[in-house]
């Protein structure tokens, strides 16, 4: 442990506990763990283009994982590998071995699959928007394809706002623009094409210069054009001039085998009834496209649920109960909410817990945060083997439970106890992020061993993926006190709930890996005890 001299008010000889070296190993590192072979590390290094970095390959497992993490940490295309590496090197040594031999390859594959799924989603979106725009004779450009659904609807509305040809499209676009996300999705999928068909029919019906036969022929060509646009079939005069049955055969050959559109096209082709052909072109193809979309959405939802369950299982294995909590919440939500969680939300989590039923629970109880993380602090009484940290059924700031801390300080010159509480991942500090919690330092009315002032020398500490921590960052809470347990002594009131808020914006970009609750006070002896509740790391 480094030694720092306390500020004025404490004797110059008194020292307080701070972090061990950068990337300090967890306490369990003293236990024997399996080690990866040179060839196993070489295989990983080659995977990331580092096969000639012999110094990296010869590192110990944990240091090797840190090297891989350092290589991918700023690459958004390898976020799964980054998160898996952070989990491995900030946890038990066995996880570094598992990362090298198994998890890094699984994480790499997840990144590849995520990129593939994102590309497929973009392709499907481009196809739907291209078809929608084509229904009003607009070629979809980058502005129409690259924005979100709201942008697309707004741009369409702007294009038809002064165009007398498309009054129903204009009205439908306005409704979608002012409506919900679901309304905008429906407008792009079929609402715009339906409105365009109505506008075309209205124009044809109002054309007094054409005979009814000519109007019928024009409607038939318009229906073919809309149908072709819906499935991305290139529209040509030759295509529009085809007899209905031949047009349907073109659709059959253009569409994917096994699709609803193709199946309906085959069924229509088998018929010799022209009314069946017309019905397929006018409405049947569009209905089949809608069925294909729904089938694809159902399959995606099932795949998303499977992936979320895998994320949950891995998180539970790694004791990352905050990720378990958010994954459960996503699984209980709508398909859109689950999709958003998998694409974006899982990589940008908050922490918010009151330790009650349904809240995020601690990953550990009574567990030292790193080797030598407890010095001159024992159990408060009753033959306890060490300081305590765990959930108790004691009234919290909100609810009936809270996180209890307790211990017995045995030295008037050097004493601290850093106990880890939560394994965390996917929490990235932003300029607006704050750590907040409520703390209730208890007096000797709870236990006779307690010295009330000692109970105030406790604070939440955060460990980051780069090996740094909150307590040594120099940050202060909103009351002007350093976010270090030794600098919280006598800064909170005994026998009442005190809110502590630490703005973390100066640490923007850092990624939280562990939440620690620490007692640190060189200057006194005696017991300490208290409660913590309503812990948040959020914007």
Coordinates of C-alpha atoms in Angstrom, one line a residue:
X1 CA 0.0 0.0 0.0
X2 CA 1.1 3.5 -0.7
X3 CA 1.4 5.8 2.2
X4 CA 0.0 9.3 2.1
X5 CA 0.3 11.9 4.8
X6 CA -3.0 13.2 6.0
X7 CA -3.9 16.9 5.7
X8 CA -3.8 19.4 8.5
X9 CA -5.6 18.3 11.6
X10 CA -4.0 14.8 11.7
X11 CA -0.7 13.9 13.1
X12 CA 2.1 13.9 10.5
X13 CA 3.0 10.3 11.3
X14 CA -0.5 9.0 10.6
X15 CA -1.0 7.3 7.2
X16 CA -4.2 6.2 5.3
X17 CA -4.7 3.3 3.0
X18 CA -4.8 3.7 -0.7
X19 CA -4.8 1.5 -3.7
X20 CA -2.1 -1.0 -4.4
X21 CA -0.3 -0.7 -7.8
X22 CA -2.2 -0.1 -11.0
X23 CA -4.3 -3.1 -12.0
X24 CA -3.9 -4.6 -8.5
X25 CA -5.0 -8.2 -8.5
X26 CA -8.0 -9.4 -6.5
X27 CA -7.4 -11.0 -3.1
X28 CA -8.1 -14.4 -4.5
X29 CA -5.0 -14.1 -6.7
X30 CA -3.1 -15.8 -3.9
X31 CA -4.9 -19.0 -4.7
X32 CA -3.5 -21.3 -7.4
X33 CA -5.2 -20.9 -10.8
X34 CA -4.8 -22.6 -14.1
X35 CA -2.4 -20.9 -16.5
X36 CA -2.7 -20.6 -20.3
X37 CA 0.0 -22.1 -22.4
X38 CA 2.2 -20.1 -24.8
X39 CA 0.3 -21.6 -27.8
X40 CA -3.0 -20.7 -26.3
X41 CA -1.9 -17.1 -25.9
X42 CA -0.4 -17.1 -29.3
X43 CA -3.7 -18.1 -30.8
X44 CA -5.4 -15.2 -29.2
X45 CA -2.6 -12.8 -30.2
X46 CA -2.9 -13.9 -33.8
X47 CA -6.6 -13.4 -33.7
X48 CA -6.0 -9.7 -33.1
X49 CA -3.0 -9.2 -35.4
X50 CA -0.5 -9.4 -32.5
X51 CA 1.2 -12.7 -33.3
X52 CA 4.6 -11.1 -33.5
X53 CA 4.3 -9.4 -30.1
X54 CA 6.4 -12.0 -28.2
X55 CA 6.6 -9.8 -25.1
X56 CA 2.8 -9.8 -24.9
X57 CA 2.5 -13.6 -25.4
X58 CA 5.1 -14.3 -22.7
X59 CA 3.2 -12.3 -20.1
X60 CA 1.3 -13.9 -17.2
X61 CA -2.4 -14.6 -17.9
X62 CA -3.8 -11.5 -16.3
X63 CA -1.2 -9.2 -17.8
X64 CA -1.8 -10.8 -21.2
X65 CA -5.6 -10.1 -20.9
X66 CA -4.8 -6.5 -20.0
X67 CA -2.6 -6.3 -23.1
X68 CA -5.5 -7.5 -25.3
X69 CA -7.9 -5.1 -23.5
X70 CA -5.5 -2.2 -24.2
X71 CA -5.4 -3.2 -27.9
X72 CA -9.2 -3.2 -28.3
X73 CA -10.5 -0.7 -25.7
X74 CA -11.0 2.1 -28.2
X75 CA -12.4 0.0 -31.0
X76 CA -16.2 0.2 -31.1
X77 CA -16.3 -2.8 -33.3
X78 CA -14.8 -5.0 -30.5
X79 CA -16.9 -3.9 -27.6
X80 CA -17.7 -7.5 -26.5
X81 CA -14.0 -8.4 -26.4
X82 CA -13.4 -5.2 -24.3
X83 CA -16.1 -5.9 -21.8
X84 CA -15.1 -9.6 -21.5
X85 CA -11.5 -8.6 -20.9
X86 CA -12.4 -6.0 -18.3
X87 CA -14.5 -8.6 -16.5
X88 CA -11.6 -11.1 -16.6
X89 CA -8.7 -9.0 -15.4
X90 CA -10.7 -7.4 -12.6
X91 CA -12.1 -10.6 -11.2
X92 CA -10.7 -14.0 -10.1
X93 CA -7.6 -15.3 -11.8
X94 CA -9.5 -18.2 -13.2
X95 CA -11.4 -15.8 -15.4
X96 CA -8.2 -14.6 -17.1
X97 CA -7.5 -18.2 -18.0
X98 CA -11.1 -18.7 -19.2
X99 CA -10.8 -15.5 -21.3
X100 CA -7.7 -16.7 -23.1
X101 CA -8.9 -20.3 -23.7
X102 CA -12.6 -19.8 -24.4
X103 CA -14.3 -16.4 -23.7
X104 CA -12.2 -14.2 -26.0
X105 CA -13.2 -16.3 -29.0
X106 CA -16.9 -16.3 -28.0
X107 CA -16.7 -12.5 -27.5
X108 CA -15.0 -12.1 -30.9
X109 CA -17.8 -14.1 -32.5
X110 CA -20.4 -12.0 -30.6
X111 CA -18.9 -8.8 -32.0
X112 CA -18.9 -10.3 -35.5
X113 CA -22.6 -11.4 -35.1
X114 CA -23.5 -7.9 -33.8
X115 CA -21.9 -6.3 -36.8
X116 CA -23.7 -8.7 -39.1
X117 CA -27.0 -8.1 -37.4
X118 CA -26.5 -4.4 -37.6
X119 CA -25.7 -4.6 -41.3
X120 CA -28.7 -6.8 -41.9
X121 CA -30.9 -4.4 -40.0
X122 CA -29.6 -1.5 -42.1
X123 CA -30.1 -3.5 -45.3
X124 CA -33.7 -4.2 -44.4
X125 CA -34.3 -0.6 -43.4
X126 CA -32.8 0.6 -46.7
X127 CA -35.0 -1.7 -48.7
X128 CA -38.2 -0.6 -46.8
X129 CA -37.4 3.0 -47.2
X130 CA -36.4 2.7 -50.8
X131 CA -39.7 0.9 -51.6
X132 CA -41.7 3.6 -49.7
X133 CA -39.9 6.4 -51.5
X134 CA -40.4 4.8 -54.8
X135 CA -44.2 4.7 -54.3
X136 CA -44.1 8.5 -55.0
X137 CA -41.5 8.3 -57.7
X138 CA -38.6 9.4 -55.4
X139 CA -35.2 7.7 -55.5
X140 CA -34.1 7.3 -51.9
X141 CA -30.8 9.2 -51.4
X142 CA -28.4 9.1 -48.4
X143 CA -30.5 11.6 -46.5
X144 CA -33.5 9.4 -46.7
X145 CA -31.6 6.2 -45.9
X146 CA -29.2 7.2 -43.2
X147 CA -31.3 9.1 -40.7
X148 CA -33.8 7.6 -38.2
X149 CA -37.4 6.9 -38.9
X150 CA -38.5 10.4 -37.7
X151 CA -36.0 12.0 -40.1
X152 CA -37.3 9.9 -43.0
X153 CA -41.0 10.8 -42.4
X154 CA -40.1 14.5 -42.0
X155 CA -38.2 14.5 -45.3
X156 CA -41.0 12.7 -47.1
X157 CA -43.5 15.2 -45.7
X158 CA -41.3 18.1 -46.9
X159 CA -41.1 16.6 -50.4
X160 CA -44.9 16.2 -50.8
X161 CA -46.0 19.3 -48.8
X162 CA -46.5 21.4 -51.9
X163 CA -47.1 18.6 -54.4
X164 CA -50.8 18.4 -55.3
X165 CA -50.3 14.8 -56.6
X166 CA -49.9 13.3 -53.2
X167 CA -52.5 14.7 -50.7
X168 CA -53.1 11.4 -48.9
X169 CA -49.4 10.7 -48.7
X170 CA -49.0 14.1 -47.2
X171 CA -51.7 13.5 -44.6
X172 CA -50.3 10.1 -43.7
X173 CA -46.8 11.5 -43.3
X174 CA -48.1 14.3 -41.0
X175 CA -49.9 11.7 -38.9
X176 CA -46.8 9.5 -38.7
X177 CA -44.6 12.5 -38.0
X178 CA -46.8 13.6 -35.1
X179 CA -47.4 10.0 -33.9
X180 CA -45.4 7.3 -32.1
X181 CA -42.4 5.3 -33.2
X182 CA -44.8 2.5 -34.0
X183 CA -46.8 4.8 -36.3
X184 CA -43.6 5.8 -38.1
X185 CA -42.5 2.2 -38.6
X186 CA -46.0 1.3 -40.0
X187 CA -45.9 4.3 -42.3
X188 CA -42.6 3.2 -43.8
X189 CA -43.5 -0.5 -44.0
X190 CA -46.9 -0.1 -45.8
X191 CA -48.7 3.1 -44.9
X192 CA -46.9 5.3 -47.4
X193 CA -47.4 2.9 -50.2
X194 CA -51.1 2.5 -49.3
X195 CA -51.6 6.3 -49.3
X196 CA -49.8 6.6 -52.6
X197 CA -52.0 3.9 -54.2
X198 CA -55.1 5.9 -53.0
X199 CA -53.7 9.1 -54.5
X200 CA -52.9 7.3 -57.8
X201 CA -56.4 5.8 -57.9
X202 CA -58.0 9.2 -57.2
X203 CA -56.0 10.8 -60.0
X204 CA -57.0 8.1 -62.5
X205 CA -60.6 8.3 -61.5
X206 CA -60.6 12.1 -61.9
X207 CA -59.1 12.0 -65.4
X208 CA -62.2 12.7 -67.6
X209 CA -60.1 12.3 -70.8
X210 CA -59.6 8.6 -70.4
X211 CA -62.1 5.8 -71.0
X212 CA -62.9 3.3 -68.2
X213 CA -60.8 0.7 -70.1
X214 CA -57.8 3.1 -70.2
X215 CA -58.3 3.9 -66.5
X216 CA -58.3 0.2 -65.7
X217 CA -55.1 -0.4 -67.6
X218 CA -53.4 2.6 -65.9
X219 CA -54.5 1.2 -62.5
X220 CA -53.1 -2.2 -63.4
X221 CA -49.7 -0.7 -64.3
X222 CA -49.7 1.4 -61.2
X223 CA -50.5 -1.7 -59.1
X224 CA -47.6 -3.6 -60.7
X225 CA -45.2 -0.7 -60.1
X226 CA -46.2 -0.5 -56.4
X227 CA -45.8 -4.3 -56.1
X228 CA -42.4 -4.3 -57.8
X229 CA -41.2 -1.4 -55.6
X230 CA -42.4 -3.2 -52.5
X231 CA -40.0 -6.1 -53.1
X232 CA -37.1 -4.2 -54.7
X233 CA -37.8 -5.5 -58.2
X234 CA -36.5 -3.0 -60.8
X235 CA -39.3 -1.3 -62.6
X236 CA -39.2 -1.1 -66.4
X237 CA -41.7 -0.5 -69.1
X238 CA -41.2 -4.1 -70.2
X239 CA -42.1 -5.3 -66.7
X240 CA -45.2 -3.1 -66.4
X241 CA -46.4 -4.3 -69.9
X242 CA -46.2 -8.0 -68.9
X243 CA -49.5 -9.9 -68.6
X244 CA -50.4 -10.4 -65.0
X245 CA -49.4 -14.1 -64.8
X246 CA -46.0 -13.4 -66.4
X247 CA -45.5 -10.5 -63.9
X248 CA -46.2 -12.8 -61.0
X249 CA -43.7 -15.4 -62.4
X250 CA -41.1 -12.5 -62.4
X251 CA -41.9 -11.9 -58.7
X252 CA -41.6 -15.7 -58.0
X253 CA -38.1 -15.8 -59.5
X254 CA -37.0 -12.6 -57.8
X255 CA -38.0 -13.4 -54.2
X256 CA -36.3 -15.6 -51.7
X257 CA -37.0 -19.3 -51.6
X258 CA -39.4 -20.1 -48.8
X259 CA -40.7 -16.6 -48.4
X260 CA -44.4 -15.8 -48.0
X261 CA -44.2 -13.6 -51.1
X262 CA -42.8 -16.4 -53.2
X263 CA -45.3 -19.0 -51.8
X264 CA -48.2 -16.7 -52.6
X265 CA -46.8 -16.0 -56.1
X266 CA -46.5 -19.8 -56.8
X267 CA -50.1 -20.3 -55.6
X268 CA -51.3 -17.5 -57.8
X269 CA -49.4 -18.7 -60.8
X270 CA -51.0 -22.2 -60.4
X271 CA -54.4 -20.6 -60.8
X272 CA -55.8 -19.9 -64.3
X273 CA -58.2 -17.3 -62.9
X274 CA -57.2 -13.7 -64.0
X275 CA -59.1 -12.4 -60.9
X276 CA -56.6 -14.4 -58.7
X277 CA -53.7 -12.8 -60.5
X278 CA -55.1 -9.3 -60.1
X279 CA -55.8 -9.9 -56.4
X280 CA -52.2 -11.0 -55.9
X281 CA -50.8 -7.9 -57.6
X282 CA -53.2 -5.5 -56.0
X283 CA -53.1 -6.8 -52.4
X284 CA -51.8 -10.3 -52.0
X285 CA -48.2 -9.5 -52.6
X286 CA -48.3 -6.7 -50.0
X287 CA -50.0 -8.9 -47.5
X288 CA -47.3 -11.5 -48.1
X289 CA -44.6 -8.9 -47.5
X290 CA -46.2 -8.0 -44.2
X291 CA -46.3 -11.7 -43.2
X292 CA -42.6 -12.0 -44.2
X293 CA -41.8 -9.0 -42.1
X294 CA -43.7 -10.4 -39.1
X295 CA -42.0 -13.8 -39.4
X296 CA -38.6 -12.1 -39.5
X297 CA -39.5 -10.0 -36.5
X298 CA -40.6 -13.1 -34.6
X299 CA -37.4 -14.9 -35.4
X300 CA -35.4 -12.0 -34.4
X301 CA -37.2 -11.7 -31.1
X302 CA -36.6 -15.4 -30.3
X303 CA -32.9 -14.9 -31.3
X304 CA -32.7 -11.8 -29.1
X305 CA -34.2 -13.7 -26.1
X306 CA -31.6 -16.4 -26.6
X307 CA -28.8 -13.9 -26.7
X308 CA -30.1 -12.1 -23.7
X309 CA -30.3 -15.3 -21.7
X310 CA -26.7 -16.0 -22.6
X311 CA -25.7 -12.6 -21.5
X312 CA -27.5 -13.2 -18.2
X313 CA -25.9 -16.5 -17.6
X314 CA -22.4 -15.1 -18.2
X315 CA -23.1 -12.1 -16.0
X316 CA -24.4 -14.4 -13.2
X317 CA -21.3 -16.5 -13.5
X318 CA -19.2 -13.4 -13.2
X319 CA -21.3 -12.1 -10.2
X320 CA -22.3 -9.0 -12.3
X321 CA -25.7 -8.8 -10.8
X322 CA -26.3 -5.3 -12.1
X323 CA -26.1 -6.7 -15.7
X324 CA -28.3 -9.6 -14.6
X325 CA -30.9 -7.0 -13.3
X326 CA -30.9 -5.0 -16.5
X327 CA -31.0 -8.1 -18.7
X328 CA -34.0 -9.4 -16.8
X329 CA -35.7 -6.0 -17.2
X330 CA -35.1 -6.1 -21.0
X331 CA -36.4 -9.7 -21.2
X332 CA -39.6 -8.6 -19.4
X333 CA -40.1 -5.7 -21.9
X334 CA -41.3 -5.4 -25.4
X335 CA -39.4 -6.8 -28.4
X336 CA -38.3 -3.2 -29.3
X337 CA -37.0 -2.7 -25.7
X338 CA -35.1 -5.9 -25.8
X339 CA -33.6 -5.0 -29.2
X340 CA -32.6 -1.6 -27.9
X341 CA -30.9 -3.2 -24.9
X342 CA -28.9 -5.6 -27.0
X343 CA -27.8 -3.0 -29.5
X344 CA -27.1 -0.1 -27.2
X345 CA -28.4 -0.4 -23.7
X346 CA -26.3 -3.3 -22.4
X347 CA -23.1 -1.2 -23.1
X348 CA -24.4 1.8 -21.2
X349 CA -25.7 0.8 -17.9
X350 CA -26.6 2.7 -14.7
X351 CA -26.6 1.4 -11.1
X352 CA -29.6 2.1 -8.9
X353 CA -30.3 -0.1 -5.9
X354 CA -31.9 0.1 -2.5
X355 CA -31.0 -3.5 -1.8
X356 CA -34.6 -4.6 -1.5
X357 CA -36.5 -7.3 -3.3
X358 CA -36.1 -6.8 -7.0
X359 CA -33.1 -4.5 -6.6
X360 CA -29.5 -5.2 -7.5
X361 CA -27.9 -7.2 -4.7
X362 CA -24.2 -7.2 -3.7
X363 CA -22.0 -9.7 -5.5
X364 CA -20.0 -10.4 -2.3
X365 CA -20.4 -10.1 1.5
X366 CA -17.5 -9.6 4.0
X367 CA -14.9 -10.0 1.2
X368 CA -11.6 -8.1 1.0
X369 CA -11.3 -6.0 -2.2
X370 CA -7.6 -7.0 -2.8
X371 CA -4.6 -8.5 -1.1
X372 CA -3.8 -6.6 2.1
X373 CA -7.0 -4.6 1.7
X374 CA -7.6 -5.0 5.5
X375 CA -5.0 -3.7 7.9
X376 CA -5.5 -3.6 11.7
X377 CA -9.3 -4.0 11.5
X378 CA -11.1 -7.0 13.0
X379 CA -14.6 -8.1 13.6
X380 CA -16.6 -5.8 15.8
X381 CA -17.5 -8.5 18.3
X382 CA -18.7 -12.0 18.9
X383 CA -15.7 -13.9 17.5
X384 CA -16.2 -12.5 14.0
X385 CA -13.2 -13.2 11.9
X386 CA -13.1 -9.8 10.2
X387 CA -15.0 -6.6 9.3
X388 CA -18.5 -7.0 7.9
X389 CA -20.3 -5.8 4.8
X390 CA -23.6 -7.2 3.7
X391 CA -27.3 -6.6 3.3
X392 CA -29.4 -6.6 6.5
X393 CA -33.0 -6.3 7.4
X394 CA -32.5 -2.9 9.0
X395 CA -34.5 0.1 7.9
X396 CA -32.9 1.9 5.0
X397 CA -33.3 5.4 3.7
X398 CA -36.0 3.8 1.6
X399 CA -37.4 0.4 2.3
X400 CA -36.8 -2.2 4.9
X401 CA -33.2 -3.3 4.0
X402 CA -29.8 -1.6 3.8
X403 CA -26.1 -2.4 3.4
X404 CA -24.5 -2.8 6.8
X405 CA -20.8 -2.1 7.4
X406 CA -19.0 -2.8 10.7
X407 CA -15.6 -3.5 12.2
X408 CA -13.2 -2.9 15.0
X409 CA -10.2 -0.6 14.5
X410 CA -7.1 -1.9 16.5
X411 CA -4.5 0.7 15.6
X412 CA -4.2 4.5 16.2
X413 CA -1.6 4.9 13.4
X414 CA -2.7 2.8 10.5
X415 CA -6.1 1.2 9.9
X416 CA -8.3 0.5 6.9
X417 CA -10.7 -2.1 5.6
X418 CA -11.6 -2.1 1.9
X419 CA -14.4 -4.6 1.2
X420 CA -15.7 -5.2 -2.3
X421 CA -19.5 -5.2 -2.7
X422 CA -20.5 -5.3 -6.4
X423 CA -18.9 -6.5 -9.6
X424 CA -19.9 -4.0 -12.3
X425 CA -19.4 -3.7 -16.0
X426 CA -20.6 -1.6 -18.9
X427 CA -20.9 1.6 -16.8
X428 CA -18.9 4.3 -18.6
X429 CA -18.5 7.6 -16.8
X430 CA -19.9 10.6 -18.7
X431 CA -19.4 14.3 -18.1
X432 CA -22.8 14.3 -16.3
X433 CA -22.4 11.1 -14.3
X434 CA -22.7 11.2 -10.5
X435 CA -22.2 8.7 -7.7
X436 CA -24.7 9.2 -4.9
X437 CA -25.6 7.2 -1.8
X438 CA -27.1 7.7 1.6
X439 CA -25.1 6.8 4.7
X440 CA -26.3 6.4 8.3
X441 CA -23.3 6.2 10.7
X442 CA -24.4 4.5 13.9
X443 CA -23.6 5.3 17.5
X444 CA -22.8 3.1 20.5
X445 CA -26.5 2.7 21.2
X446 CA -26.4 0.0 18.5
X447 CA -23.4 -1.8 19.9
X448 CA -21.3 -0.8 22.9
X449 CA -18.0 -1.3 20.9
X450 CA -18.9 1.5 18.5
X451 CA -17.3 4.9 18.7
X452 CA -19.6 7.2 16.8
X453 CA -16.9 9.2 15.1
X454 CA -15.4 6.1 13.7
X455 CA -18.7 5.2 12.0
X456 CA -18.3 8.4 9.8
X457 CA -15.0 7.3 8.3
X458 CA -16.6 5.2 5.6
X459 CA -17.2 5.9 1.9
X460 CA -18.0 4.2 -1.4
X461 CA -15.0 3.7 -3.6
X462 CA -15.1 2.8 -7.3
X463 CA -12.4 0.8 -9.2
X464 CA -11.9 1.5 -12.9
X465 CA -10.8 -0.7 -15.7
X466 CA -7.5 1.2 -16.2
X467 CA -6.4 0.3 -12.6
X468 CA -7.3 3.7 -11.1
X469 CA -9.9 4.4 -8.4
X470 CA -12.1 7.1 -7.1
X471 CA -10.6 7.6 -3.7
X472 CA -7.2 8.7 -5.2
X473 CA -8.7 10.8 -7.9
X474 CA -8.9 13.9 -5.8
X475 CA -12.6 14.4 -6.6
X476 CA -14.8 16.0 -4.0
X477 CA -18.4 15.5 -3.1
X478 CA -20.9 18.3 -3.4
X479 CA -20.2 19.4 0.2
X480 CA -16.5 19.9 -0.7
X481 CA -15.1 16.8 1.0
X482 CA -12.7 14.5 -0.8
X483 CA -14.3 11.2 -2.0
X484 CA -12.1 9.2 0.2
X485 CA -13.2 7.4 3.4
X486 CA -10.5 9.1 5.5
X487 CA -11.6 12.5 4.4
X488 CA -15.3 11.7 5.2
X489 CA -14.5 11.4 8.9
X490 CA -16.8 13.7 10.9
X491 CA -18.2 15.2 7.7
X492 CA -21.5 13.3 8.0
X493 CA -23.8 13.3 11.0
X494 CA -24.1 10.3 13.3
X495 CA -27.6 8.9 13.9
X496 CA -29.2 10.3 10.8
X497 CA -29.3 9.6 7.0
X498 CA -26.8 11.7 5.1
X499 CA -26.7 12.1 1.3
X500 CA -23.3 12.0 -0.4
X501 CA -23.1 13.1 -4.0
X502 CA -19.9 12.9 -6.0
X503 CA -19.8 14.4 -9.5
X504 CA -17.7 12.1 -11.6
X505 CA -17.5 14.1 -14.8
X506 CA -13.8 14.8 -14.5
X507 CA -13.3 11.0 -14.9
X508 CA -15.3 10.8 -18.1
X509 CA -14.5 7.8 -20.3
X510 CA -13.4 5.6 -17.4
X511 CA -15.3 2.3 -17.0
X512 CA -16.4 1.1 -13.6
X513 CA -15.5 -2.5 -12.7
X514 CA -16.1 -2.7 -8.9
X515 CA -17.9 -1.0 -6.1
X516 CA -16.0 -1.0 -2.8
X517 CA -17.1 0.1 0.7
X518 CA -14.2 1.3 2.7
X519 CA -13.3 2.3 6.2
X520 CA -10.1 4.3 6.5
X521 CA -9.0 6.1 9.6
X522 CA -5.4 6.1 11.0
X523 CA -6.0 8.3 14.0
X524 CA -8.3 6.3 16.4
X525 CA -9.3 2.9 17.6
X526 CA -12.6 1.3 18.4
X527 CA -15.7 -0.1 16.7
X528 CA -17.6 1.4 13.8
X529 CA -21.0 0.4 12.3
X530 CA -23.5 2.0 9.9
X531 CA -25.9 1.6 7.0
X532 CA -25.7 2.5 3.3
X533 CA -28.7 2.8 1.0
X534 CA -30.0 4.1 -2.3
X535 CA -26.7 3.7 -4.2
X536 CA -26.7 5.3 -7.7
X537 CA -24.2 5.7 -10.5
X538 CA -26.1 7.5 -13.2
X539 CA -26.4 10.8 -15.1

